[in-house]
Tab-separated table of N, CA and C in Angstrom:
chain	number	residue	atom	x	y	z
A	1	UNK	N	4.310	163.948	143.861
A	1	UNK	CA	4.263	164.129	145.203
A	1	UNK	C	5.594	164.469	145.734
A	2	UNK	N	6.053	165.558	146.094
A	2	UNK	CA	7.532	166.145	146.292
A	2	UNK	C	7.748	165.202	147.656
A	3	UNK	N	8.931	164.801	147.287
A	3	UNK	CA	9.512	164.104	148.456
A	3	UNK	C	9.343	162.574	148.475
A	4	UNK	N	8.406	162.220	147.544
A	4	UNK	CA	7.740	160.982	147.698
A	4	UNK	C	8.890	159.802	147.507
A	5	UNK	N	8.873	158.623	148.339
A	5	UNK	CA	9.897	157.699	147.875
A	5	UNK	C	9.104	156.618	147.230
A	6	UNK	N	8.028	156.625	146.569
A	6	UNK	CA	7.282	155.686	146.156
A	6	UNK	C	7.991	155.635	144.633
A	7	UNK	N	8.102	154.250	144.048
A	7	UNK	CA	8.490	154.099	142.828
A	7	UNK	C	7.399	154.219	141.882
A	8	UNK	N	7.840	154.795	140.859
A	8	UNK	CA	6.748	155.186	139.387
A	8	UNK	C	6.429	153.872	138.641
A	9	UNK	N	7.522	152.850	138.862
A	9	UNK	CA	7.673	151.846	137.717
A	9	UNK	C	8.151	150.690	138.576
A	10	UNK	N	7.955	149.499	138.070
A	10	UNK	CA	8.372	148.340	138.572
A	10	UNK	C	9.983	147.823	137.784
A	11	UNK	N	11.002	147.195	138.606
A	11	UNK	CA	11.902	146.707	137.886
A	11	UNK	C	11.638	145.439	136.985
A	12	UNK	N	12.138	145.387	135.692
A	12	UNK	CA	11.896	144.297	135.013
A	12	UNK	C	12.423	142.881	135.493
A	13	UNK	N	13.584	143.054	136.770
A	13	UNK	CA	13.505	141.668	137.330
A	13	UNK	C	12.545	141.211	138.257
A	14	UNK	N	12.172	142.358	138.624
A	14	UNK	CA	10.827	142.054	140.066
A	14	UNK	C	9.802	141.338	139.210
A	15	UNK	N	9.592	142.021	137.933
A	15	UNK	CA	8.471	141.583	137.178
A	15	UNK	C	8.528	140.225	136.750
A	16	UNK	N	9.688	139.991	136.181
A	16	UNK	CA	10.000	138.887	135.482
A	16	UNK	C	9.935	137.636	136.582
A	17	UNK	N	10.379	137.855	137.998
A	17	UNK	CA	9.967	136.820	139.153
A	17	UNK	C	8.878	136.803	139.168
A	18	UNK	N	7.859	137.660	139.512
A	18	UNK	CA	6.459	137.132	139.760
A	18	UNK	C	5.510	136.711	138.192
A	19	UNK	N	6.196	137.011	137.278
A	19	UNK	CA	5.641	136.297	135.764
A	19	UNK	C	6.027	134.890	136.279
A	20	UNK	N	7.170	134.541	136.414
A	20	UNK	CA	7.664	132.897	136.398
A	20	UNK	C	7.081	132.321	137.391
A	21	UNK	N	6.754	133.253	138.663
A	21	UNK	CA	6.376	132.429	139.512
A	21	UNK	C	4.674	132.027	139.400
A	22	UNK	N	4.226	132.912	138.627
A	22	UNK	CA	2.710	132.719	138.272
A	22	UNK	C	2.570	131.339	137.227
A	23	UNK	N	3.739	131.519	136.304
A	23	UNK	CA	3.481	130.447	135.242
A	23	UNK	C	3.734	129.200	136.281
A	24	UNK	N	4.823	129.232	137.160
A	24	UNK	CA	5.235	127.939	137.776
A	24	UNK	C	4.052	127.610	138.260
A	25	UNK	N	3.110	128.534	139.320
A	25	UNK	CA	2.020	127.465	139.940
A	25	UNK	C	1.181	127.130	139.004
A	26	UNK	N	0.748	127.401	137.607
A	26	UNK	CA	-0.077	126.860	136.849
A	26	UNK	C	0.476	125.708	136.262
A	27	UNK	N	1.912	125.751	135.974
A	27	UNK	CA	2.272	124.752	135.168
A	27	UNK	C	4.035	124.403	136.018
A	28	UNK	N	3.761	123.782	137.294
A	28	UNK	CA	5.054	123.369	137.823
A	28	UNK	C	6.301	122.517	137.218
A	29	UNK	N	5.719	121.896	135.814
A	29	UNK	CA	7.061	121.063	135.078
A	29	UNK	C	7.607	122.349	134.559
A	30	UNK	N	7.268	123.383	134.338
A	30	UNK	CA	8.051	124.789	133.825
A	30	UNK	C	9.022	124.965	134.776
A	31	UNK	N	9.385	124.434	136.038
A	31	UNK	CA	10.396	125.041	136.892
A	31	UNK	C	11.779	123.980	136.288
A	32	UNK	N	11.493	122.852	135.977
A	32	UNK	CA	12.550	122.087	135.809
A	32	UNK	C	13.261	122.458	134.455
A	33	UNK	N	12.783	123.303	133.507
A	33	UNK	CA	13.546	123.851	132.481
A	33	UNK	C	13.227	125.262	132.084
A	34	UNK	N	14.192	125.970	131.197
A	34	UNK	CA	14.166	127.293	131.283
A	34	UNK	C	13.032	127.550	130.470
A	35	UNK	N	12.330	128.952	130.318
A	35	UNK	CA	11.348	129.036	129.543
A	35	UNK	C	12.070	130.157	128.647
A	36	UNK	N	11.967	130.319	127.608
A	36	UNK	CA	12.907	130.855	126.580
A	36	UNK	C	11.778	132.624	126.849
A	37	UNK	N	12.485	133.639	126.892
A	37	UNK	CA	11.946	134.823	127.378
A	37	UNK	C	10.930	135.254	126.111
A	38	UNK	N	11.471	134.581	124.687
A	38	UNK	CA	10.798	135.607	123.751
A	38	UNK	C	9.895	134.470	122.759
A	39	UNK	N	9.428	133.330	123.595
A	39	UNK	CA	9.007	132.163	123.046
A	39	UNK	C	7.445	132.143	123.593
A	40	UNK	N	6.768	132.223	121.911
A	40	UNK	CA	5.305	132.172	122.603
A	40	UNK	C	4.928	131.188	124.141
A	41	UNK	N	4.327	131.812	124.875
A	41	UNK	CA	3.850	131.217	126.170
A	41	UNK	C	3.163	129.986	126.042
A	42	UNK	N	1.883	130.073	125.343
A	42	UNK	CA	0.640	129.220	125.224
A	42	UNK	C	1.489	127.939	124.802
A	43	UNK	N	2.152	127.920	123.386
A	43	UNK	CA	2.519	126.915	122.968
A	43	UNK	C	3.848	126.266	123.580
A	44	UNK	N	4.554	127.272	124.054
A	44	UNK	CA	6.128	126.539	124.458
A	44	UNK	C	5.900	125.885	125.987
A	45	UNK	N	4.718	126.044	126.683
A	45	UNK	CA	4.469	125.362	127.868
A	45	UNK	C	3.114	124.690	128.030
A	46	UNK	N	2.477	124.897	126.842
A	46	UNK	CA	1.324	123.827	126.467
A	46	UNK	C	0.600	124.193	127.276
A	47	UNK	N	-0.167	125.650	127.329
A	47	UNK	CA	-1.241	126.160	128.273
A	47	UNK	C	-2.405	126.220	127.604
A	48	UNK	N	-3.587	125.336	128.012
A	48	UNK	CA	-4.845	125.516	127.652
A	48	UNK	C	-5.503	126.721	128.162
A	49	UNK	N	-6.579	127.159	127.596
A	49	UNK	CA	-7.249	128.075	127.618
A	49	UNK	C	-7.691	128.661	129.295
A	50	UNK	N	-8.219	127.592	129.971
A	50	UNK	CA	-8.010	127.871	131.283
A	50	UNK	C	-6.658	128.253	132.050
A	51	UNK	N	-5.874	127.346	131.537
A	51	UNK	CA	-4.481	127.570	132.413
A	51	UNK	C	-3.975	128.905	132.207
A	52	UNK	N	-4.166	129.331	130.936
A	52	UNK	CA	-3.695	130.713	130.320
A	52	UNK	C	-4.709	131.694	131.425
A	53	UNK	N	-5.937	131.448	131.678
A	53	UNK	CA	-6.776	132.516	132.481
A	53	UNK	C	-6.017	132.453	133.911
A	54	UNK	N	-5.740	131.581	134.281
A	54	UNK	CA	-5.046	131.154	135.512
A	54	UNK	C	-3.845	131.833	135.813
A	55	UNK	N	-3.146	131.886	134.761
A	55	UNK	CA	-1.650	132.561	134.621
A	55	UNK	C	-1.988	134.120	134.506
A	56	UNK	N	-3.084	134.588	134.192
A	56	UNK	CA	-3.080	135.913	133.636
A	56	UNK	C	-3.658	136.285	135.229
A	57	UNK	N	-4.664	135.667	135.665
A	57	UNK	CA	-5.375	135.616	137.312
A	57	UNK	C	-4.133	136.006	138.394
A	58	UNK	N	-3.111	134.897	138.126
A	58	UNK	CA	-1.937	135.021	139.104
A	58	UNK	C	-0.981	136.444	138.975
A	59	UNK	N	-1.047	136.538	137.814
A	59	UNK	CA	-0.222	137.895	137.387
A	59	UNK	C	-0.837	139.150	137.865
A	60	UNK	N	-2.181	139.091	137.681
A	60	UNK	CA	-2.889	140.244	138.525
A	60	UNK	C	-2.756	140.333	140.071
A	61	UNK	N	-2.743	139.088	140.701
A	61	UNK	CA	-2.609	139.165	142.382
A	61	UNK	C	-1.203	139.643	142.253
A	62	UNK	N	-0.102	138.839	141.884
A	62	UNK	CA	1.068	139.078	142.236
A	62	UNK	C	1.936	140.386	142.099
A	63	UNK	N	1.064	141.095	140.761
A	63	UNK	CA	1.567	142.278	140.441
A	63	UNK	C	0.709	143.537	140.988
A	64	UNK	N	-0.416	143.018	141.425
A	64	UNK	CA	-1.393	143.866	141.897
A	64	UNK	C	-1.994	144.874	140.871
A	65	UNK	N	-2.363	144.341	139.729
A	65	UNK	CA	-3.121	145.129	138.602
A	65	UNK	C	-4.008	144.358	138.104
A	66	UNK	N	-4.825	145.099	137.366
A	66	UNK	CA	-5.924	144.369	136.682
A	66	UNK	C	-5.587	144.494	135.171
A	67	UNK	N	-5.446	143.546	134.465
A	67	UNK	CA	-5.283	143.232	133.095
A	67	UNK	C	-6.492	143.144	132.186
A	68	UNK	N	-6.989	143.945	131.595
A	68	UNK	CA	-8.385	143.936	130.848
A	68	UNK	C	-8.222	142.883	129.713
A	69	UNK	N	-9.335	142.236	129.269
A	69	UNK	CA	-8.978	141.170	128.530
A	69	UNK	C	-8.698	141.390	127.284
A	70	UNK	N	-9.013	142.932	126.895
A	70	UNK	CA	-8.703	142.910	125.460
A	70	UNK	C	-6.924	142.860	125.271
A	71	UNK	N	-6.463	143.303	126.526
A	71	UNK	CA	-4.881	143.341	126.250
A	71	UNK	C	-4.194	141.803	126.641
A	72	UNK	N	-4.969	141.069	126.719
A	72	UNK	CA	-4.290	139.684	126.873
A	72	UNK	C	-3.480	139.189	125.628
A	73	UNK	N	-3.608	139.568	124.609
A	73	UNK	CA	-3.246	139.302	123.382
A	73	UNK	C	-1.696	139.798	123.409
A	74	UNK	N	-1.421	140.863	124.328
A	74	UNK	CA	-0.277	141.385	124.063
A	74	UNK	C	0.925	140.760	124.778
A	75	UNK	N	0.203	139.584	125.868
A	75	UNK	CA	1.057	139.254	126.751
A	75	UNK	C	1.458	137.773	126.356
A	76	UNK	N	1.714	137.739	125.212
A	76	UNK	CA	2.060	136.557	124.288
A	76	UNK	C	3.603	135.721	124.906
A	77	UNK	N	4.453	136.381	125.392
A	77	UNK	CA	5.826	135.884	125.702
A	77	UNK	C	6.228	136.666	127.173
A	78	UNK	N	7.234	136.008	127.686
A	78	UNK	CA	7.643	136.158	129.244
A	78	UNK	C	8.260	137.941	128.713
A	79	UNK	N	8.617	138.174	127.765
A	79	UNK	CA	9.337	139.679	127.795
A	79	UNK	C	8.307	140.417	127.412
A	80	UNK	N	7.036	139.890	126.612
A	80	UNK	CA	6.010	140.709	126.338
A	80	UNK	C	5.137	141.256	127.783
A	81	UNK	N	5.381	140.574	128.559
A	81	UNK	CA	4.630	140.551	130.007
A	81	UNK	C	5.552	141.692	130.727
A	82	UNK	N	6.660	141.545	130.829
A	82	UNK	CA	7.239	142.237	131.542
A	82	UNK	C	7.539	143.728	131.096
A	83	UNK	N	7.431	143.884	129.479
A	83	UNK	CA	7.419	145.150	128.828
A	83	UNK	C	5.999	145.964	129.170
A	84	UNK	N	4.993	144.914	129.135
A	84	UNK	CA	3.536	145.306	129.437
A	84	UNK	C	3.731	146.107	130.651
A	85	UNK	N	3.866	145.006	131.762
A	85	UNK	CA	3.869	145.738	133.402
A	85	UNK	C	4.700	147.024	133.370
A	86	UNK	N	5.957	146.671	133.066
A	86	UNK	CA	6.823	147.839	132.886
A	86	UNK	C	6.632	149.363	132.940
A	87	UNK	N	5.810	149.416	131.639
A	87	UNK	CA	5.425	150.518	131.216
A	87	UNK	C	3.668	151.035	131.845
A	88	UNK	N	3.492	150.196	132.882
A	88	UNK	CA	2.593	150.800	133.242
A	88	UNK	C	2.792	151.222	134.595
A	89	UNK	N	2.160	152.504	135.077
A	89	UNK	CA	2.792	152.965	136.525
A	89	UNK	C	2.312	151.919	137.641
A	90	UNK	N	2.831	152.029	138.866
A	90	UNK	CA	2.491	151.346	140.160
A	90	UNK	C	1.588	152.054	140.830
A	91	UNK	N	0.336	151.514	140.653
A	91	UNK	CA	-1.060	152.581	141.614
A	91	UNK	C	-1.106	151.340	142.789
A	92	UNK	N	-1.552	152.153	143.897
A	92	UNK	CA	-2.245	151.517	144.842
A	92	UNK	C	-3.575	150.914	144.494
A	93	UNK	N	-3.409	149.868	145.065
A	93	UNK	CA	-5.014	149.100	144.886
A	93	UNK	C	-6.343	149.924	145.487
A	94	UNK	N	-7.177	149.919	144.705
A	94	UNK	CA	-8.290	150.806	145.213
A	94	UNK	C	-8.717	149.844	146.101
A	95	UNK	N	-9.161	150.456	147.769
A	95	UNK	CA	-9.795	149.635	148.282
A	95	UNK	C	-11.167	149.009	148.183
A	96	UNK	N	-11.270	147.805	148.788
A	96	UNK	CA	-12.569	147.171	148.402
A	96	UNK	C	-13.277	147.531	149.050
A	97	UNK	N	-14.781	147.402	148.257
A	97	UNK	CA	-15.934	147.982	149.299
A	97	UNK	C	-16.620	147.022	150.132
A	98	UNK	N	-17.095	147.198	151.338
A	98	UNK	CA	-17.163	146.239	152.323
A	98	UNK	C	-18.775	146.585	152.256
A	99	UNK	N	-19.796	145.520	151.950
A	99	UNK	CA	-20.935	145.796	151.866
A	99	UNK	C	-21.599	146.013	153.179
A	100	UNK	N	-22.941	146.515	153.362
A	100	UNK	CA	-23.538	146.894	154.778
A	100	UNK	C	-24.206	145.872	155.069
A	101	UNK	N	-24.219	145.891	156.416
A	101	UNK	CA	-24.993	144.576	156.938
A	101	UNK	C	-26.419	145.086	156.505
A	102	UNK	N	-26.932	143.671	156.315
A	102	UNK	CA	-28.507	143.703	156.220
A	102	UNK	C	-29.151	144.211	157.412
A	103	UNK	N	-30.279	144.943	157.361
A	103	UNK	CA	-30.809	145.653	158.520
A	103	UNK	C	-31.501	144.141	159.573
A	104	UNK	N	-31.415	144.134	160.613
A	104	UNK	CA	-31.699	143.271	161.655
A	104	UNK	C	-30.619	142.521	162.013
A	105	UNK	N	-29.366	142.546	161.472
A	105	UNK	CA	-28.124	141.823	162.136
A	105	UNK	C	-27.537	142.805	162.908
A	106	UNK	N	-27.106	142.321	163.957
A	106	UNK	CA	-25.952	142.427	164.971
A	106	UNK	C	-25.179	143.057	164.620
């Protein structure tokens, strides 16, 4: 699109802030200590499977992206998440469809 001011990629600092926010929401104790950017997250901050899925959901919401389950293994460290998201173009979210009203409802 000529003349568009939309960014095609997110800045790494913006991504990192959103990643840390998602992690802190699930593991608030991590706010008191730094997370090493290249440390395996699940071990470094002791996330169980449900916590990890909640972090991924927080990333999807905070970054307005969908992360396919087969990509989860790529998201092993903060740096890996930043690299993964930075490599993806910023796309507007598809509008959610609204179900039609059942017949007979006003």
